[in-house]
Short mmCIF file of C-alpha atoms in Angstrom, two decimals:
data_model
loop_
_atom_site.label_atom_id
_atom_site.label_comp_id
_atom_site.label_asym_id
_atom_site.label_seq_id
_atom_site.Cartn_x
_atom_site.Cartn_y
_atom_site.Cartn_z
CA UNK X 1 0.09 -0.16 -0.06
CA UNK X 2 1.02 3.45 -0.63
CA UNK X 3 1.34 6.29 0.85
CA UNK X 4 1.05 9.91 0.81
CA UNK X 5 1.93 12.60 2.59
CA UNK X 6 0.58 16.73 2.91
CA UNK X 7 1.36 19.77 5.26
CA UNK X 8 -0.62 22.00 5.51
CA UNK X 9 0.70 26.01 4.92
CA UNK X 10 -0.11 28.89 6.39
CA UNK X 11 -3.52 27.47 6.71
CA UNK X 12 -5.89 26.56 10.14
CA UNK X 13 -6.19 22.80 10.52
CA UNK X 14 -9.49 23.11 12.87
CA UNK X 15 -10.70 25.87 9.75
CA UNK X 16 -9.47 23.80 6.98
CA UNK X 17 -10.04 20.06 8.66
CA UNK X 18 -13.65 20.97 9.69
CA UNK X 19 -14.91 21.72 13.72
CA UNK X 20 -14.85 17.54 14.41
CA UNK X 21 -12.93 17.17 11.36
CA UNK X 22 -16.41 17.11 9.71
CA UNK X 23 -14.68 17.98 6.24
CA UNK X 24 -12.13 14.90 6.60
CA UNK X 25 -15.59 12.53 6.73
CA UNK X 26 -16.46 14.08 3.21
CA UNK X 27 -13.34 13.03 2.03
CA UNK X 28 -14.07 10.35 3.17
CA UNK X 29 -16.93 9.54 1.43
CA UNK X 30 -15.68 10.49 -2.30
CA UNK X 31 -12.33 8.21 -1.17
CA UNK X 32 -14.18 5.75 0.29
CA UNK X 33 -11.22 3.39 -1.04
CA UNK X 34 -8.53 5.51 0.49
CA UNK X 35 -8.00 5.32 4.29
CA UNK X 36 -6.91 8.59 4.88
CA UNK X 37 -5.49 10.39 8.42
CA UNK X 38 -5.66 13.82 9.68
CA UNK X 39 -3.29 15.02 12.90
CA UNK X 40 -2.00 18.28 13.59
CA UNK X 41 -1.27 20.52 10.26
CA UNK X 42 -0.51 16.83 8.64
CA UNK X 43 -2.94 14.88 6.69
CA UNK X 44 -1.47 11.02 5.59
CA UNK X 45 -3.44 8.87 2.50
CA UNK X 46 -2.85 5.39 2.16
CA UNK X 47 -3.80 3.46 -0.83
CA UNK X 48 -3.32 3.19 -4.91
CA UNK X 49 -0.77 5.04 -6.90
CA UNK X 50 -3.94 6.59 -9.16
CA UNK X 51 -6.23 6.88 -6.28
CA UNK X 52 -3.55 8.88 -4.17
CA UNK X 53 -2.73 11.19 -7.69
CA UNK X 54 -6.23 12.38 -7.97
CA UNK X 55 -6.92 12.41 -3.96
CA UNK X 56 -3.60 15.12 -4.11
CA UNK X 57 -4.89 16.82 -7.17
CA UNK X 58 -8.53 17.72 -5.69
CA UNK X 59 -6.39 18.23 -2.15
CA UNK X 60 -4.85 20.94 -4.08
CA UNK X 61 -8.23 22.31 -5.29
CA UNK X 62 -9.26 22.52 -2.01
CA UNK X 63 -6.30 24.32 -0.68
CA UNK X 64 -6.26 26.53 -3.09
CA UNK X 65 -9.72 27.89 -2.88
CA UNK X 66 -9.20 28.46 0.85
CA UNK X 67 -5.95 30.72 0.19
CA UNK X 68 -7.92 32.67 -1.83
CA UNK X 69 -11.68 33.08 -0.58
CA UNK X 70 -11.13 31.86 4.21
CA UNK X 71 -13.76 30.00 3.80
CA UNK X 72 -14.23 26.19 3.36
CA UNK X 73 -17.83 24.97 3.55
CA UNK X 74 -19.75 21.46 2.71
CA UNK X 75 -21.47 23.10 -0.75
CA UNK X 76 -18.02 24.09 -1.88
CA UNK X 77 -16.34 21.11 -1.13
CA UNK X 78 -18.85 19.11 -3.08
CA UNK X 79 -19.15 21.18 -5.24
CA UNK X 80 -15.41 21.32 -6.10
CA UNK X 81 -14.33 17.24 -5.69
CA UNK X 82 -17.24 16.59 -8.24
CA UNK X 83 -16.02 19.11 -10.84
CA UNK X 84 -14.47 17.04 -13.54
CA UNK X 85 -11.41 19.13 -14.43
CA UNK X 86 -9.84 22.56 -12.99
CA UNK X 87 -12.13 24.81 -15.39
CA UNK X 88 -15.17 23.71 -13.74
CA UNK X 89 -13.75 24.91 -10.51
CA UNK X 90 -11.86 27.78 -11.79
CA UNK X 91 -12.81 31.27 -10.72
CA UNK X 92 -13.01 34.07 -13.96
CA UNK X 93 -10.78 37.24 -14.15
CA UNK X 94 -11.21 39.44 -11.32
CA UNK X 95 -15.13 37.84 -10.36
CA UNK X 96 -12.81 36.66 -6.73
CA UNK X 97 -12.89 40.08 -5.27
CA UNK X 98 -14.93 42.10 -3.09
CA UNK X 99 -18.59 43.40 -5.21
CA UNK X 100 -19.61 45.63 -2.18
CA UNK X 101 -17.84 46.46 1.15
CA UNK X 102 -21.35 46.84 3.48
CA UNK X 103 -23.02 47.89 6.92
CA UNK X 104 -20.36 47.64 9.89
CA UNK X 105 -17.46 46.89 7.46
CA UNK X 106 -18.91 43.24 6.06
CA UNK X 107 -16.51 42.24 3.03
CA UNK X 108 -20.15 41.59 0.20
CA UNK X 109 -18.93 38.86 -2.52
CA UNK X 110 -19.72 36.16 -4.36
CA UNK X 111 -19.05 32.46 -2.06
CA UNK X 112 -19.07 29.68 -5.13
CA UNK X 113 -18.35 29.28 -8.51
CA UNK X 114 -22.09 30.41 -10.08
CA UNK X 115 -21.59 32.84 -8.08
CA UNK X 116 -19.03 34.57 -9.63
CA UNK X 117 -19.47 33.30 -12.62
CA UNK X 118 -23.60 35.71 -12.39
CA UNK X 119 -20.70 38.34 -12.02
CA UNK X 120 -18.73 37.57 -14.14
CA UNK X 121 -21.22 37.78 -17.36
CA UNK X 122 -22.88 41.00 -15.22
CA UNK X 123 -19.80 42.44 -16.29
CA UNK X 124 -20.27 41.69 -20.24
CA UNK X 125 -23.81 41.37 -20.93
CA UNK X 126 -26.35 43.90 -20.21
CA UNK X 127 -29.30 41.19 -19.91
CA UNK X 128 -28.36 38.12 -17.67
CA UNK X 129 -30.95 35.79 -15.71
CA UNK X 130 -30.44 33.97 -13.19
CA UNK X 131 -31.79 30.53 -12.23
CA UNK X 132 -31.97 28.68 -9.48
CA UNK X 133 -33.65 27.58 -5.63
CA UNK X 134 -34.26 29.10 -2.77
CA UNK X 135 -31.19 29.62 -1.32
CA UNK X 136 -28.64 30.45 -4.20
CA UNK X 137 -27.81 34.10 -3.15
CA UNK X 138 -29.43 35.63 -6.43
CA UNK X 139 -30.98 38.43 -5.10
CA UNK X 140 -28.40 38.85 -2.89
CA UNK X 141 -25.46 39.04 -5.41
CA UNK X 142 -27.76 40.87 -7.75
CA UNK X 143 -28.39 43.88 -5.50
CA UNK X 144 -24.70 44.11 -4.50
CA UNK X 145 -24.10 44.66 -7.83
CA UNK X 146 -26.34 46.84 -8.33
CA UNK X 147 -25.36 48.87 -5.93
CA UNK X 148 -21.77 48.81 -6.74
CA UNK X 149 -22.67 49.96 -9.53
CA UNK X 150 -24.13 53.22 -8.08
CA UNK X 151 -21.47 54.27 -6.15
CA UNK X 152 -18.76 53.58 -8.81
CA UNK X 153 -21.44 56.07 -11.00
CA UNK X 154 -21.54 52.91 -13.67
CA UNK X 155 -25.65 54.06 -13.30
CA UNK X 156 -28.32 56.31 -12.37
CA UNK X 157 -30.29 54.42 -10.04
CA UNK X 158 -31.24 51.48 -9.00
CA UNK X 159 -34.78 50.02 -9.78
CA UNK X 160 -35.53 46.59 -8.01
CA UNK X 161 -39.29 45.16 -9.02
CA UNK X 162 -41.42 41.71 -8.42
CA UNK X 163 -44.39 40.57 -9.57
CA UNK X 164 -47.17 41.20 -6.72
CA UNK X 165 -48.32 37.65 -6.58
CA UNK X 166 -50.07 36.41 -3.60
CA UNK X 167 -47.75 33.11 -2.40
CA UNK X 168 -51.31 31.49 -1.35
CA UNK X 169 -51.45 34.60 0.98
CA UNK X 170 -54.43 37.72 0.37
CA UNK X 171 -52.48 40.65 -0.18
CA UNK X 172 -56.00 42.51 0.05
CA UNK X 173 -56.49 41.92 4.17
CA UNK X 174 -53.20 43.76 5.13
CA UNK X 175 -53.78 46.51 6.86
CA UNK X 176 -52.49 49.98 5.40
CA UNK X 177 -52.35 51.57 1.79
CA UNK X 178 -50.80 50.21 -0.89
CA UNK X 179 -47.11 50.70 -0.48
CA UNK X 180 -47.63 49.57 3.26
CA UNK X 181 -49.50 46.45 1.17
CA UNK X 182 -46.31 45.77 -0.40
CA UNK X 183 -43.54 46.16 1.85
CA UNK X 184 -43.55 43.25 3.84
CA UNK X 185 -43.50 41.51 -0.14
CA UNK X 186 -40.17 43.75 -1.28
CA UNK X 187 -38.55 42.22 2.12
CA UNK X 188 -35.66 40.54 0.99
CA UNK X 189 -34.77 43.24 -2.06
CA UNK X 190 -35.22 45.55 1.08
CA UNK X 191 -32.80 43.93 3.75
CA UNK X 192 -30.23 43.35 1.46
CA UNK X 193 -29.94 47.03 0.72
CA UNK X 194 -30.01 47.09 4.53
CA UNK X 195 -26.29 45.21 4.63
CA UNK X 196 -24.96 46.98 1.68
CA UNK X 197 -26.03 50.67 2.37
CA UNK X 198 -26.24 52.46 5.49
CA UNK X 199 -29.73 53.32 7.12
CA UNK X 200 -29.41 57.12 6.35
CA UNK X 201 -28.35 56.78 3.68
CA UNK X 202 -30.63 53.92 1.99
CA UNK X 203 -33.51 56.46 3.58
CA UNK X 204 -32.17 59.39 1.59
CA UNK X 205 -31.44 57.15 -1.91
CA UNK X 206 -35.16 55.77 -0.99
CA UNK X 207 -36.59 58.77 -1.10
CA UNK X 208 -35.03 61.34 -4.46
CA UNK X 209 -36.01 57.59 -6.23
CA UNK X 210 -31.89 57.10 -6.28
CA UNK X 211 -32.92 53.74 -5.70
CA UNK X 212 -36.82 52.04 -6.53
CA UNK X 213 -38.59 49.27 -5.28
CA UNK X 214 -41.81 48.75 -7.09
CA UNK X 215 -43.95 45.99 -7.79
CA UNK X 216 -44.26 44.88 -11.82
CA UNK X 217 -47.35 47.27 -12.79
CA UNK X 218 -45.10 50.38 -11.47
CA UNK X 219 -42.81 49.81 -14.33
CA UNK X 220 -45.46 49.89 -18.13
CA UNK X 221 -45.09 53.05 -19.56
CA UNK X 222 -41.12 53.64 -18.89
CA UNK X 223 -38.28 53.60 -20.35
CA UNK X 224 -35.72 52.30 -17.87
CA UNK X 225 -32.40 54.02 -18.65
CA UNK X 226 -28.86 54.75 -16.92
CA UNK X 227 -30.29 51.70 -14.61
CA UNK X 228 -29.92 48.72 -12.92
CA UNK X 229 -32.87 46.72 -12.42
CA UNK X 230 -33.16 44.09 -10.99
CA UNK X 231 -36.80 41.85 -11.98
CA UNK X 232 -37.09 39.34 -8.95
CA UNK X 233 -39.07 36.17 -8.30
CA UNK X 234 -39.29 36.55 -12.29
CA UNK X 235 -41.16 32.79 -12.94
CA UNK X 236 -44.50 34.62 -11.34
CA UNK X 237 -44.75 36.06 -14.26
CA UNK X 238 -47.41 35.93 -17.01
CA UNK X 239 -46.38 36.49 -20.72
CA UNK X 240 -47.54 39.92 -21.33
CA UNK X 241 -45.61 40.79 -17.47
CA UNK X 242 -41.68 39.34 -19.03
CA UNK X 243 -42.86 40.98 -22.33
CA UNK X 244 -43.51 44.04 -21.29
CA UNK X 245 -40.72 44.36 -18.38
CA UNK X 246 -37.62 43.20 -21.55
CA UNK X 247 -38.97 45.96 -24.02
CA UNK X 248 -38.58 48.71 -20.87
CA UNK X 249 -34.64 48.09 -21.71
CA UNK X 250 -33.51 51.75 -22.04
CA UNK X 251 -30.13 53.12 -22.90
CA UNK X 252 -27.04 52.27 -20.84
CA UNK X 253 -29.26 49.84 -18.58
CA UNK X 254 -28.12 46.85 -17.60
CA UNK X 255 -31.15 43.69 -16.82
CA UNK X 256 -31.29 40.53 -14.21
CA UNK X 257 -33.73 38.57 -13.54
CA UNK X 258 -33.89 36.09 -11.24
CA UNK X 259 -36.65 33.02 -10.85
CA UNK X 260 -37.02 29.58 -9.68
CA UNK X 261 -39.02 27.95 -12.21
CA UNK X 262 -39.83 24.90 -9.13
CA UNK X 263 -41.29 27.74 -7.31
CA UNK X 264 -44.10 28.97 -9.63
CA UNK X 265 -47.28 31.14 -7.49
CA UNK X 266 -49.21 31.70 -11.12
CA UNK X 267 -52.99 29.62 -11.04
CA UNK X 268 -53.33 26.92 -13.08
CA UNK X 269 -52.45 26.27 -16.46
CA UNK X 270 -50.74 29.96 -16.58
CA UNK X 271 -47.77 30.12 -18.41
CA UNK X 272 -44.70 31.29 -16.22
CA UNK X 273 -42.77 34.64 -18.89
CA UNK X 274 -39.54 33.15 -17.00
CA UNK X 275 -39.73 29.56 -18.81
CA UNK X 276 -41.14 30.85 -21.95
CA UNK X 277 -38.55 33.82 -21.63
CA UNK X 278 -35.89 31.02 -21.43
CA UNK X 279 -36.80 28.71 -23.82
CA UNK X 280 -36.73 31.82 -26.83
CA UNK X 281 -34.33 34.17 -25.65
CA UNK X 282 -31.55 31.31 -25.06
CA UNK X 283 -29.92 31.91 -28.13
CA UNK X 284 -30.58 35.54 -28.60
CA UNK X 285 -26.68 37.42 -28.83
CA UNK X 286 -26.59 40.03 -25.47
CA UNK X 287 -28.61 37.58 -23.22
CA UNK X 288 -26.13 35.37 -20.45
CA UNK X 289 -28.67 32.67 -18.89
CA UNK X 290 -26.52 31.61 -15.29
CA UNK X 291 -27.68 29.03 -13.63
CA UNK X 292 -27.35 27.87 -9.58
CA UNK X 293 -28.11 24.91 -8.08
CA UNK X 294 -28.38 23.48 -4.35
CA UNK X 295 -24.46 23.49 -4.42
CA UNK X 296 -25.15 27.16 -4.64
CA UNK X 297 -27.10 27.19 -1.28
CA UNK X 298 -24.99 29.56 1.11
CA UNK X 299 -28.48 29.55 3.66
CA UNK X 300 -28.55 27.00 6.75
CA UNK X 301 -27.02 23.46 5.29
CA UNK X 302 -30.24 22.56 6.43
CA UNK X 303 -32.36 23.99 3.23
CA UNK X 304 -29.68 21.91 0.89
CA UNK X 305 -31.87 18.60 1.93
CA UNK X 306 -35.06 20.14 1.93
CA UNK X 307 -34.15 21.10 -2.02
CA UNK X 308 -33.21 17.30 -2.62
CA UNK X 309 -35.99 16.13 -0.52
CA UNK X 310 -38.17 17.24 -2.76
CA UNK X 311 -36.92 16.91 -5.90
CA UNK X 312 -37.61 13.95 -5.16
CA UNK X 313 -40.95 13.70 -4.87
CA UNK X 314 -41.34 17.06 -7.83
CA UNK X 315 -39.94 13.96 -10.24
CA UNK X 316 -42.68 11.41 -9.78
CA UNK X 317 -45.23 14.87 -10.71
#
């Protein structure tokens, strides 16, 4: 039996190996034919030469990621271990940079390969679709890109919108005027902005219209120029709404559409405008579609397991 000895340099073994060696356990599952022993800053691996060679390559990819982003979790490890070759792991140039220095020194950056592909796509295209399940950072990354563009004066305003579809709830029974009824529905957009812009400045931006948060109905008849525009929950648009939104695009505009085709709240027999748009626009030059998946989930680890569990019954239907 052959032996491979590897040592961590300038990397905390505790952070890299995980609490109670949880990351090592993931490696053991991926390489069941190898005997893997981690002690101190050194890891020893026993097995066949071809397996040891592959393990060393994957281990190098993991250390490279950790050195660059100071983070290693289950999602990252699975993504790297499942990559067919290095290009699936490599990040687009400069996409690991901090997008926004948020409130209280918070550093907002893309954290997964597909999020970094989204960042790269927005730099190269004026219209991008970000498609994936809940928790994959579609909206949060998009808002960070919008705030970055505003801070760097690439655009003059940010416009965030959602189709006002009631997800099993009735907005009519909520107290208050139209804005007060809709504000809770727009809360994820507010939450992201509050992470990235100090409260007083955000209030000013909202007051003077530099940042606008509104349902899709407010978009009709407008030309959106010099703006970074995000359509969130795009799966809940109808054919007419999607066509209306896409044709609002003005000069010097960036459009990002986010959605999860697996969570459509439209009435039965109503075709999702997002699903239709993905089919008819997939080959249009200048439009990019980025797909995120459960390995991009950056919420609690249980979210990924919930998504996997629901996939089982959804595929049966």
